[in-house]
Amino acid sequence: MLPLQLDGVSIAFPNPPGPPRIILRATDLVLPAGAMVGLEGPSGAGKTSLLHALAGLEPVAAGSIRWGGENIAELDGAARAHWRRRHTGLVFQDFHLIEGLSVLDNVLLPVWFDMFRTPRALRDRAKALLVGMGLPMPLPPLAVLSRGERQRVALARAVLRQPPLLLADEPTASLDAEAAGRIGSLLVDMAANSGATLIVASHDPHLLARLPIRLRIAETRLERLA
Amino acid sequence: MNPFPLALAGLRHRRGTALALALLVALGVALGVGVGALERSLRQGAARAADAFPLIVGAPGSPTQLVLTAVYLQPDTVTLVPGGVLTRLAADAQAAWVSPIGFGDRWRDKPVVGVAPEFVTLGGRRALAEGRVFAAENEAVIGTAVPLAMGDQLIPAHGLAHAGADEDDADTHHHGDSPYTVVGRLPPSGTPWDHAILVPIERVWEIHGLGNGHAEGAERIGPPWEAAQGIPAVVVQPRDFPGAYALRARYRDAQSNAVFPAEVLVSLFRLMGDVQAVLSAMAMASAVLVLAAVFLAFSGLVAARSRDFAVLRALGAPWRFVLAAVWLELALVLLGGVAVGLGFGWLGGWMAADALGRHARVAVTVAPGWDEVLLALAVLVAGMLGALLPALVVWRRPPGEALKR
Ligand SMILES: Nc1ncnc2c1ncn2[C@@H]1O[C@H](COP(=O)(O)OP(=O)(O)OP(=O)(O)O)[C@@H](O)[C@H]1O
Ligand SMILES: [Mg+2]
């Protein structure tokens, strides 16, 4: 539900003793609210780096990143964390679930950032999400879940609080074709249902094919595919 | 905000590491606490033992040996002080009461000690737990740990009695002629005297064939002793403070030596204090080493979870949540370790004190003291402040890096 506007965004990493290594050069981009975007490009091109910049996980070298008018590039770390908490849902290739927490608690984790007790409504919604994604009930321990099931838990965690912005970094890369197809559908459906803006970095042609807007990074340029 | 589930998840997921760390902390704390508690209780136990002995007069020689003989009933090589000294002391105007301490026989492993009736009551200061003071040569007052009842009779075996002596290595002929009758029992003192059988000194002299210490034909118990014989030590209760010093000065000569047991013990404690300083330095050093090891392990723990923390931050956790989660996990390990260590320390100190006390027949009670609680708290606070460091390190690293790995 958030429109995105990039103005002159550059991403670079320090590369001592040489000059900083430029990953993305002075890029402009406008995306409407609720856009569904596929981000592709060769390995090492900078997909992850761009996604991190869009999520405010890493500062940019130059330019502004406006999500619905708020320039997250000029926020400090704490303010960016606060912004992420309220606006983004993230899904990673390796799920990044917390071992030692139960499946349900993994989904509820972001709730504890603000609240001591978990509201009944959120707990019910977490359960409903997991059931809706086809996880076995009663929920098994996290340790025994398959990779496809883990990614569904991670997806439930990302969408629990209905963020206006869903960012996914190769969400299907470590899954077999069947599980990948399932996660791809869920991701697209979730975004469509809530009207969230969805950006997915991926090499998976099946997943990319479901996304109406296609972007490609190559040699420090971000280009829009037809 | 609620970082508890996360901290507990970390501990649950790595419970082996967490347990080993907590035990390491416990060990360091237990060492410090145990040494401290043991030293304190030994000092208190020893000081309590000297209560009944204001001034001791014995043969010239080591004051420490004199104290060991009279207070702890551990005569080593007993040099006797001549009976004349006792006669003079008993007549001294500055002495409220005097009592010889003479070793004669023993019954089982309990020493039979010859004393004056005044010593039994400490000149009226000590009430008996049971019965009365001996009034005849064949009556005895027993210490609280002697397994006999009022009216029981006992026949001692001859031999120099001292604590822990083996039954066989003494000359064990029985004095069958007249047994002692138990007529009284002392209250517990927590000293070797709890194991003693107190009888009139007159009887001890007689058994050694030295007469009864009184003029020919007299059958009295207690002072004056006109024909006093040599004894290992004399306990003297001075009338007043100046009298105490006057007596000590007067009986320090070629024939006798006079010491304040409290003073001797203080110098012993000073020695013990040095030992204790070394011990606590060692305990401190090991505690510091343990803490250092714990911090290394903490950094390892935090490094192992750095991905989890990066995930938290990617999900938008505020810095205080991440900080609290890291810190809480380490603090719980510390808290568990310190609590267990405090318990172990006291238990260890108590067991060591018990073993030492049983050996010396001195009741040493290790009571939990504030000193150890403070030590444990100091470790806890230092550790908890220290645990902030890894927590801060976590925050300073940008989350993106850990996520890309
Ligand atoms: N923190 C960093 N410091 C220095 N260099 C970095 C850092 N992060 C990424 N890079 C470099 O930037 C380049 C882009 O990395 P990035 O992970 O964004 O690529 P990617 O397109 O996501 O590749 P892949 O498809 O393999 O995931 C890589 O060459 C990488 O080595
Ligand atoms: Mg990548």
XYZ file of C-alpha atoms and ligand atoms in Angstrom:
663
model
C 0.000 0.000 0.000
C 3.070 2.201 -0.027
C 4.323 3.850 -3.206
C 8.094 3.903 -3.658
C 10.240 6.635 -5.105
C 14.003 6.333 -5.501
C 15.996 9.427 -6.439
C 19.666 9.121 -7.303
C 20.240 6.102 -5.089
C 23.775 4.740 -5.001
C 24.922 1.719 -3.069
C 28.606 1.163 -2.410
C 30.728 -0.883 -0.045
C 34.109 0.105 1.338
C 36.796 -1.896 -0.390
C 40.103 -1.029 1.246
C 42.717 -0.264 0.138
C 40.967 0.616 -3.130
C 38.100 3.047 -3.675
C 34.585 1.988 -2.517
C 33.042 -0.706 -4.648
C 29.907 0.601 -6.348
C 27.025 -1.872 -6.526
C 24.296 0.474 -7.764
C 24.824 3.829 -9.462
C 22.534 6.886 -9.226
C 19.222 5.105 -9.713
C 15.747 6.633 -10.054
C 12.621 4.521 -9.768
C 8.909 5.029 -9.116
C 6.585 2.196 -8.103
C 2.859 2.599 -7.358
C 1.347 1.448 -4.066
C 0.458 -2.240 -4.173
C 2.924 -2.980 -6.960
C 4.139 -6.549 -7.334
C 7.743 -6.541 -8.385
C 10.227 -9.205 -9.374
C 13.912 -8.286 -9.001
C 16.399 -10.349 -10.972
C 20.007 -10.213 -11.999
C 23.176 -12.325 -11.936
C 24.617 -13.502 -8.679
C 26.600 -10.749 -6.991
C 24.789 -8.050 -8.963
C 23.380 -6.482 -5.804
C 19.809 -7.751 -5.437
C 20.193 -8.432 -1.752
C 21.984 -5.141 -1.228
C 19.179 -3.212 -2.922
C 16.517 -5.059 -0.947
C 18.372 -4.289 2.287
C 18.581 -0.638 1.292
C 14.851 -0.568 0.529
C 14.164 -2.114 3.955
C 16.452 0.350 5.685
C 18.756 -2.424 6.839
C 21.794 -0.717 5.379
C 22.447 2.942 4.649
C 22.898 4.078 1.054
C 25.876 6.014 -0.275
C 23.679 8.668 -1.860
C 20.096 9.475 -2.847
C 16.699 9.223 -1.202
C 14.367 6.289 -0.678
C 10.810 7.502 -0.190
C 8.118 5.104 0.917
C 4.870 7.061 0.800
C 6.713 10.306 1.320
C 8.999 9.213 4.174
C 12.667 9.273 3.208
C 14.131 6.333 5.116
C 17.626 7.100 3.807
C 17.931 10.019 6.193
C 16.637 8.201 9.278
C 19.088 6.967 11.901
C 19.356 3.284 12.855
C 16.805 3.383 15.661
C 14.270 5.301 13.574
C 14.773 2.907 10.656
C 14.168 -0.045 12.990
C 10.975 1.633 14.157
C 9.932 2.268 10.566
C 10.649 -1.374 9.614
C 8.621 -2.596 12.549
C 5.566 -0.695 11.397
C 5.867 -1.078 7.635
C 7.747 -4.124 6.480
C 7.470 -7.884 6.417
C 10.661 -9.684 5.455
C 11.148 -13.196 4.075
C 14.608 -14.674 3.597
C 16.039 -17.539 1.610
C 17.092 -19.387 4.767
C 13.886 -18.556 6.662
C 15.848 -17.230 9.657
C 13.538 -18.693 12.267
C 14.644 -18.610 15.898
C 15.646 -22.083 17.106
C 14.427 -22.793 20.620
C 11.164 -20.913 20.104
C 8.030 -22.848 19.250
C 6.478 -22.513 15.795
C 3.707 -20.258 17.077
C 6.142 -18.129 19.099
C 8.265 -17.627 15.988
C 5.254 -16.103 14.269
C 4.436 -13.985 17.336
C 8.018 -12.824 17.843
C 7.577 -9.299 16.378
C 4.666 -8.699 18.767
C 7.046 -8.838 21.761
C 9.009 -5.868 20.432
C 6.195 -3.636 21.670
C 4.060 -5.683 24.029
C 4.650 -7.847 27.060
C 1.475 -9.900 26.679
C 0.336 -11.154 23.318
C -3.196 -9.942 22.496
C -5.659 -12.761 21.991
C -6.557 -11.471 18.513
C -2.948 -11.650 17.297
C -2.499 -15.138 18.714
C -5.650 -16.288 16.941
C -4.545 -14.662 13.711
C -1.142 -16.363 13.923
C -2.826 -19.732 14.344
C -5.264 -19.007 11.511
C -2.379 -18.046 9.212
C -0.508 -21.248 9.977
C -3.626 -23.354 9.462
C -4.413 -21.485 6.248
C -0.906 -22.213 4.959
C -1.509 -25.912 5.547
C 0.763 -26.551 8.521
C -0.102 -29.713 10.462
C -2.180 -29.278 13.617
C -1.343 -29.512 16.440
C 1.828 -27.668 15.543
C 4.921 -29.885 15.668
C 8.187 -28.666 17.236
C 10.163 -26.323 15.009
C 13.083 -28.755 14.772
C 11.079 -31.356 12.840
C 9.591 -29.005 10.226
C 10.538 -29.473 6.554
C 12.124 -26.594 4.643
C 8.881 -25.808 2.842
C 7.039 -25.719 6.186
C 9.703 -23.496 7.698
C 9.366 -20.998 4.886
C 5.606 -20.931 5.476
C 6.227 -20.141 9.157
C 8.585 -17.345 8.107
C 5.938 -16.015 5.723
C 3.321 -16.075 8.493
C 5.712 -14.093 10.694
C 6.204 -11.506 7.936
C 2.495 -10.922 7.286
C 1.186 -11.259 10.865
C 0.760 -7.546 11.396
C -0.344 -6.885 7.812
C 2.585 -4.687 6.779
C 2.019 -2.406 3.779
C 5.320 -3.624 2.371
C 6.506 -7.213 1.774
C 10.152 -7.806 0.875
C 11.399 -11.278 0.024
C 14.984 -12.295 -0.790
C 15.054 -15.502 -2.819
C 12.212 -17.013 -0.783
C 12.090 -20.196 -2.883
C 15.790 -20.768 -3.583
C 16.327 -23.506 -1.034
C 13.062 -25.329 -1.730
C 12.143 -28.104 -4.141
C 9.862 -27.253 -7.080
C 6.636 -28.206 -5.326
C 7.355 -26.321 -2.119
C 8.667 -23.368 -4.134
C 5.462 -23.212 -6.149
C 3.388 -23.278 -2.986
C 5.382 -20.521 -1.278
C 5.291 -18.419 -4.448
C 1.511 -18.663 -4.577
C 1.113 -17.861 -0.899
C 3.410 -14.857 -1.152
C 1.609 -13.386 -4.136
C -1.829 -14.149 -2.644
C -0.952 -12.599 0.704
C 0.255 -9.418 -0.965
C -2.753 -9.291 -3.267
C -5.219 -9.838 -0.400
C -3.758 -7.155 1.821
C -2.850 -4.796 -1.006
C 0.757 -4.714 0.193
C 3.534 -3.627 -2.098
C 5.596 -6.772 -2.846
C 9.210 -6.886 -3.980
C 10.809 -10.284 -4.543
C 14.465 -10.809 -5.437
C 14.763 -14.167 -7.139
C 16.373 -16.367 -9.763
C 13.242 -18.570 -9.882
C 11.578 -18.086 -13.321
C 8.255 -19.550 -12.142
C 8.066 -17.110 -9.281
C 9.224 -14.170 -11.381
C 6.597 -15.018 -14.004
C 3.826 -14.347 -11.470
C 4.986 -10.784 -10.851
C 3.684 -8.097 -13.219
C 6.594 -5.656 -12.817
C 10.088 -6.955 -13.558
C 13.308 -5.189 -12.587
C 16.819 -6.287 -13.386
C 20.158 -5.260 -11.917
C 23.238 -5.660 -14.048
C 26.544 -3.837 -13.912
C 25.416 -1.224 -11.377
C 22.293 -0.342 -13.404
C 18.697 -1.035 -12.463
C 16.512 -1.495 -15.510
C 12.827 -2.141 -16.002
C 11.957 -5.123 -18.211
C 8.994 -4.887 -20.530
C 8.297 -5.376 25.237
C 8.931 -8.945 26.355
C 12.440 -10.323 25.768
C 11.955 -13.277 28.140
C 10.740 -15.876 25.613
C 13.682 -15.057 23.375
C 16.265 -15.288 26.158
C 14.741 -18.551 27.349
C 14.696 -19.874 23.777
C 18.420 -19.156 23.513
C 19.106 -20.962 26.777
C 16.889 -23.881 25.775
C 18.511 -24.207 22.377
C 22.011 -24.198 23.855
C 21.284 -25.695 27.229
C 24.554 -27.630 27.375
C 26.653 -24.517 26.899
C 24.466 -22.489 29.233
C 24.666 -25.158 31.931
C 28.440 -25.496 31.625
C 28.784 -21.710 31.867
C 26.525 -21.499 34.911
C 28.537 -24.262 36.589
C 31.766 -22.419 35.836
C 30.367 -19.293 37.484
C 29.103 -21.413 40.379
C 32.566 -22.886 40.876
C 34.246 -19.492 41.042
C 31.669 -18.119 43.467
C 31.669 -21.281 45.595
C 35.427 -21.074 46.009
C 35.342 -17.510 47.309
C 32.301 -18.065 49.481
C 33.584 -21.342 50.922
C 36.978 -19.985 51.920
C 35.425 -16.894 53.496
C 32.783 -18.784 55.442
C 35.249 -21.387 56.658
C 37.765 -18.850 57.888
C 35.144 -16.819 59.715
C 33.617 -19.809 61.439
C 36.993 -21.223 62.460
C 37.911 -17.897 64.012
C 34.618 -17.669 65.892
C 34.834 -21.285 67.060
C 38.376 -20.828 68.333
C 37.554 -17.588 70.117
C 34.532 -19.163 71.794
C 36.721 -21.957 73.086
C 38.945 -19.491 74.955
C 36.012 -17.952 76.844
C 36.402 -20.116 79.940
C 40.124 -19.422 80.273
C 40.968 -15.854 81.328
C 44.589 -16.584 82.343
C 46.585 -19.782 82.105
C 49.713 -20.504 84.092
C 51.971 -23.355 83.041
C 55.561 -24.437 82.835
C 57.900 -22.032 80.997
C 57.781 -22.685 77.273
C 55.545 -22.186 74.311
C 52.399 -20.144 75.036
C 50.719 -21.823 72.068
C 51.361 -25.253 73.557
C 49.953 -24.055 76.869
C 46.755 -22.891 75.173
C 46.488 -26.119 73.190
C 46.879 -28.100 76.408
C 44.400 -26.213 78.557
C 41.821 -24.960 76.060
C 41.893 -27.731 73.458
C 42.959 -30.610 75.728
C 45.800 -31.465 73.394
C 48.789 -31.976 75.663
C 51.793 -32.693 73.497
C 54.972 -32.953 75.520
C 53.684 -31.926 78.881
C 56.103 -30.117 81.099
C 54.601 -29.749 84.556
C 54.464 -26.570 86.534
C 55.539 -27.256 90.143
C 52.803 -27.727 92.726
C 54.195 -24.808 94.680
C 53.024 -22.431 91.969
C 49.462 -23.731 92.362
C 49.660 -23.339 96.139
C 50.830 -19.735 95.738
C 48.171 -18.970 93.109
C 45.374 -20.383 95.244
C 46.432 -18.051 98.020
C 46.904 -15.015 95.741
C 44.556 -12.177 96.672
C 44.225 -11.067 93.067
C 42.860 -14.417 91.903
C 39.109 -14.933 92.278
C 39.532 -18.640 91.795
C 42.105 -21.010 90.418
C 41.887 -24.515 89.085
C 44.584 -26.976 88.135
C 44.186 -28.950 84.938
C 45.652 -32.394 85.331
C 45.470 -35.309 82.953
C 45.362 -38.739 84.335
C 43.234 -41.475 82.906
C 40.737 -41.800 80.179
C 37.510 -43.626 79.681
C 37.100 -44.971 76.159
C 38.386 -42.009 74.115
C 37.211 -39.433 76.630
C 39.946 -37.783 78.675
C 39.522 -37.729 82.444
C 40.672 -34.296 83.573
C 41.347 -33.338 87.130
C 40.107 -29.855 88.072
C 38.842 -27.850 91.033
C 35.092 -27.498 91.660
C 35.391 -23.776 90.855
C 36.317 -24.619 87.283
C 33.177 -26.721 86.807
C 30.981 -23.689 87.499
C 33.613 -21.148 86.348
C 33.311 -19.600 89.780
C 29.514 -19.532 89.587
C 29.348 -18.214 86.020
C 28.361 -21.536 84.459
C 25.205 -23.429 85.422
C 25.282 -27.185 84.984
C 22.976 -28.735 82.414
C 22.192 -31.565 84.807
C 23.029 -32.645 88.341
C 25.592 -30.991 90.581
C 29.306 -30.367 91.015
C 31.400 -33.252 92.344
C 31.744 -33.221 96.109
C 33.822 -36.343 96.689
C 36.918 -37.892 95.125
C 34.909 -40.618 93.367
C 32.395 -38.300 91.706
C 32.582 -36.937 88.171
C 30.961 -34.237 86.039
C 30.814 -35.130 82.362
C 30.932 -33.081 79.186
C 27.851 -32.962 77.034
C 29.267 -35.442 74.488
C 30.086 -38.175 76.995
C 27.570 -41.016 76.538
C 26.766 -41.570 80.204
C 23.764 -40.723 82.388
C 23.439 -39.371 85.902
C 24.261 -42.105 88.418
C 26.273 -44.163 85.888
C 29.610 -45.481 87.018
C 32.805 -45.463 85.023
C 36.180 -47.048 85.504
C 38.888 -45.202 83.568
C 41.895 -46.901 82.044
C 45.279 -45.540 82.971
C 47.321 -43.669 80.421
C 47.915 -40.162 79.315
C 44.615 -39.189 77.817
C 44.414 -37.093 74.760
C 41.873 -36.782 72.050
C 41.999 -39.493 69.425
C 44.524 -41.645 71.282
C 44.449 -45.278 70.310
C 43.127 -47.625 72.976
C 45.996 -50.089 72.489
C 48.994 -47.829 72.657
C 48.305 -46.848 76.236
C 49.079 -48.820 79.335
C 45.585 -50.083 80.050
C 45.496 -51.385 83.559
C 42.226 -50.756 85.360
C 41.862 -49.083 88.705
C 39.205 -51.457 89.800
C 39.177 -50.286 93.392
C 36.594 -47.472 93.143
C 34.742 -46.284 90.059
C 33.558 -42.716 89.485
C 29.876 -41.926 89.784
C 28.473 -39.376 87.356
C 26.800 -36.605 89.351
C 26.585 -33.747 86.864
C 26.774 -32.695 83.230
C 28.209 -29.511 81.711
C 26.264 -27.511 79.146
C 27.622 -27.768 75.592
C 30.587 -25.474 74.928
C 31.500 -26.497 71.391
C 35.044 -27.285 72.527
C 36.992 -30.460 73.283
C 35.796 -30.030 76.871
C 32.445 -31.411 75.694
C 34.207 -34.773 75.520
C 35.957 -34.517 78.881
C 35.156 -36.180 82.200
C 35.843 -33.724 84.995
C 36.940 -35.206 88.290
C 38.557 -33.753 91.419
C 42.281 -33.080 90.876
C 42.921 -34.782 94.210
C 41.920 -38.129 92.737
C 44.217 -37.675 89.729
C 47.181 -37.040 92.008
C 46.311 -40.069 94.087
C 46.132 -42.359 91.105
C 49.662 -41.274 90.254
C 50.626 -42.097 93.820
C 51.300 -38.499 94.728
C 48.914 -38.139 97.652
C 45.855 -35.957 97.446
C 47.505 -32.566 97.520
C 46.267 -31.729 100.991
C 47.874 -32.032 104.382
C 48.208 -35.520 105.782
C 44.770 -36.985 106.659
C 42.692 -34.210 105.081
C 40.064 -35.514 102.615
C 38.819 -32.198 101.201
C 38.044 -31.329 97.602
C 39.365 -28.028 96.262
C 41.729 -25.314 97.484
C 43.839 -24.664 99.364
C 46.284 -27.398 98.436
C 49.049 -27.469 100.996
C 50.842 -30.315 99.231
C 49.984 -29.547 95.614
C 51.731 -31.665 92.970
C 52.931 -30.754 89.489
C 50.256 -30.122 86.861
C 50.320 -29.221 83.160
C 48.365 -25.988 83.579
C 46.479 -23.784 86.018
C 43.433 -21.710 85.026
C 43.237 -18.438 86.909
C 40.279 -16.083 87.108
C 41.709 -12.658 88.038
C 39.579 -10.465 90.297
C 39.799 -7.493 87.990
C 41.518 -6.063 84.942
C 44.657 -4.688 86.663
C 44.835 -7.913 88.655
C 44.991 -9.887 85.440
C 48.118 -8.053 84.307
C 49.646 -8.165 87.774
C 49.117 -11.925 87.910
C 50.544 -12.443 84.492
C 53.637 -10.447 85.395
C 54.050 -12.196 88.763
C 53.883 -15.703 87.358
C 56.274 -15.172 84.512
C 59.507 -16.393 85.962
C 61.920 -19.278 85.898
C 59.318 -21.637 87.344
C 56.225 -20.691 85.367
C 54.778 -18.863 82.420
C 51.449 -16.987 82.372
C 49.500 -16.216 79.206
C 46.162 -14.750 78.161
C 44.714 -17.374 75.800
C 42.758 -14.678 73.988
C 46.035 -12.885 73.262
C 47.732 -16.062 72.075
C 44.761 -16.829 69.869
C 44.862 -13.338 68.381
C 48.461 -13.856 67.316
C 47.470 -17.269 65.968
C 44.675 -15.623 64.026
C 47.112 -13.114 62.694
C 49.028 -16.065 61.295
C 45.784 -17.612 60.153
C 44.852 -14.250 58.674
C 47.938 -14.444 56.475
C 46.967 -17.913 55.369
C 43.464 -16.653 54.790
C 44.759 -13.722 52.756
C 46.648 -16.149 50.538
C 43.601 -18.377 50.287
C 41.236 -15.569 49.432
C 43.734 -14.164 46.941
C 43.744 -17.567 45.314
C 39.968 -17.748 45.453
C 39.771 -14.245 43.989
C 42.230 -15.098 41.228
C 40.295 -18.197 40.309
C 37.045 -16.237 40.406
C 38.565 -13.667 38.040
C 39.841 -16.430 35.767
C 36.444 -18.065 35.805
C 34.771 -14.761 34.989
C 37.248 -14.176 32.162
C 36.494 -17.628 30.799
C 32.811 -16.880 31.148
C 33.174 -13.686 29.140
C 35.028 -15.475 26.398
C 32.273 -18.046 26.365
C 29.676 -15.269 26.405
C 31.210 -13.709 23.324
C 31.108 -17.132 21.732
C 27.488 -17.507 22.722
C 26.651 -14.092 21.317
C 28.607 -14.798 18.122
C 26.753 -18.078 17.718
C 23.495 -16.189 17.980
C 24.540 -13.186 15.922
C 22.300 -14.342 13.062
C 19.317 -14.513 15.429
C 20.048 -10.991 16.608
C 20.404 -9.759 13.031
C 17.015 -11.306 12.273
C 15.520 -9.492 15.238
C 16.851 -6.227 13.950
C 15.700 -6.933 10.404
C 12.232 -7.504 11.813
C 12.469 -4.043 13.354
C 13.245 -4.855 16.977
C 14.097 -1.702 18.925
C 17.614 -1.555 20.298
C 16.399 -1.932 23.879
C 14.710 -5.213 22.968
C 17.845 -6.669 21.384
C 19.937 -5.386 24.260
C 17.531 -6.818 26.824
C 17.351 -10.187 25.061
C 21.137 -10.595 24.872
C 21.673 -9.286 28.362
C 18.865 -11.305 29.890
C 20.215 -14.524 28.476
C 23.647 -13.898 29.965
C 22.198 -12.529 33.199
C 20.087 -15.647 33.709
C 23.177 -17.815 33.295
C 25.043 -15.628 35.790
C 22.169 -15.547 38.256
C 21.819 -19.316 38.182
C 25.562 -19.762 38.574
C 25.892 -17.283 41.428
C 22.915 -18.719 43.313
C 24.179 -22.279 42.976
C 27.710 -21.121 43.802
C 26.545 -19.421 46.987
C 24.804 -22.618 48.070
C 27.760 -24.811 47.106
C 30.167 -22.445 48.842
C 28.277 -22.551 52.101
C 27.799 -26.291 51.839
C 31.493 -26.806 51.084
C 32.541 -24.454 53.879
C 30.183 -26.209 56.240
C 31.473 -29.649 55.312
C 35.104 -28.565 55.621
C 34.393 -26.878 58.964
C 32.541 -29.943 60.169
C 35.407 -32.228 59.213
C 38.008 -29.933 60.778
C 35.870 -29.395 63.872
C 35.255 -33.103 64.366
C 38.961 -33.706 64.114
C 39.782 -31.049 66.719
C 36.604 -31.677 68.715
C 35.704 -28.037 68.311
C 32.182 -27.208 67.227
C 32.583 -25.025 64.148
C 29.299 -23.820 62.792
C 29.245 -22.211 59.370
C 26.319 -19.855 59.332
C 25.466 -18.052 56.087
C 26.908 -14.568 56.466
C 26.422 -11.260 54.730
C 30.073 -11.213 53.666
C 29.481 -14.081 51.276
C 26.191 -12.677 50.057
C 28.001 -9.426 49.288
C 30.764 -11.287 47.454
C 28.187 -13.153 45.397
C 26.330 -9.917 44.706
C 29.570 -8.253 43.638
C 30.243 -11.068 41.169
C 26.663 -10.837 39.961
C 26.763 -7.073 39.458
C 30.202 -7.203 37.799
C 28.990 -9.980 35.542
C 25.755 -8.227 34.673
C 27.567 -5.004 33.849
C 30.080 -7.036 31.873
C 27.244 -8.765 30.025
C 26.207 -5.367 28.690
C 29.382 -5.363 26.608
C 28.480 -8.254 24.309
C 24.973 -6.832 24.170
C 26.316 -3.472 22.971
C 28.616 -5.147 20.462
C 25.591 -6.858 18.972
C 23.857 -3.557 18.453
C 26.821 -1.842 16.847
C 27.156 -4.372 14.026
C 24.906 -3.573 11.032
C 22.290 -6.322 10.695
C 22.613 -6.697 6.944
C 26.019 -8.368 7.091
C 24.941 -11.195 9.346
C 21.896 -11.798 7.151
C 23.938 -12.064 3.933
C 26.223 -14.709 5.402
N 28.788 -5.635 3.630
C 29.459 -5.757 2.469
N 30.725 -5.322 2.384
C 31.414 -5.430 1.234
N 30.936 -5.992 0.136
C 29.673 -6.447 0.153
C 28.869 -6.367 1.310
N 27.665 -6.895 1.045
C 27.700 -7.310 -0.249
N 28.903 -7.057 -0.782
C 29.259 -7.312 -2.159
O 28.344 -6.689 -2.986
C 28.036 -7.507 -4.097
C 26.562 -7.682 -4.197
O 26.129 -8.564 -3.198
P 24.622 -9.042 -3.055
O 24.553 -9.997 -1.967
O 23.769 -7.850 -2.967
O 24.383 -9.777 -4.452
P 23.094 -10.595 -4.915
O 22.652 -10.001 -6.206
O 22.130 -10.685 -3.857
O 23.759 -12.009 -5.233
P 23.074 -13.450 -5.049
O 22.185 -13.652 -6.213
O 24.241 -14.376 -5.079
O 22.365 -13.431 -3.753
C 28.762 -8.821 -3.886
O 29.887 -8.832 -4.746
C 29.207 -8.792 -2.499
O 30.450 -9.387 -2.353
Mg 21.359 -12.162 -2.638
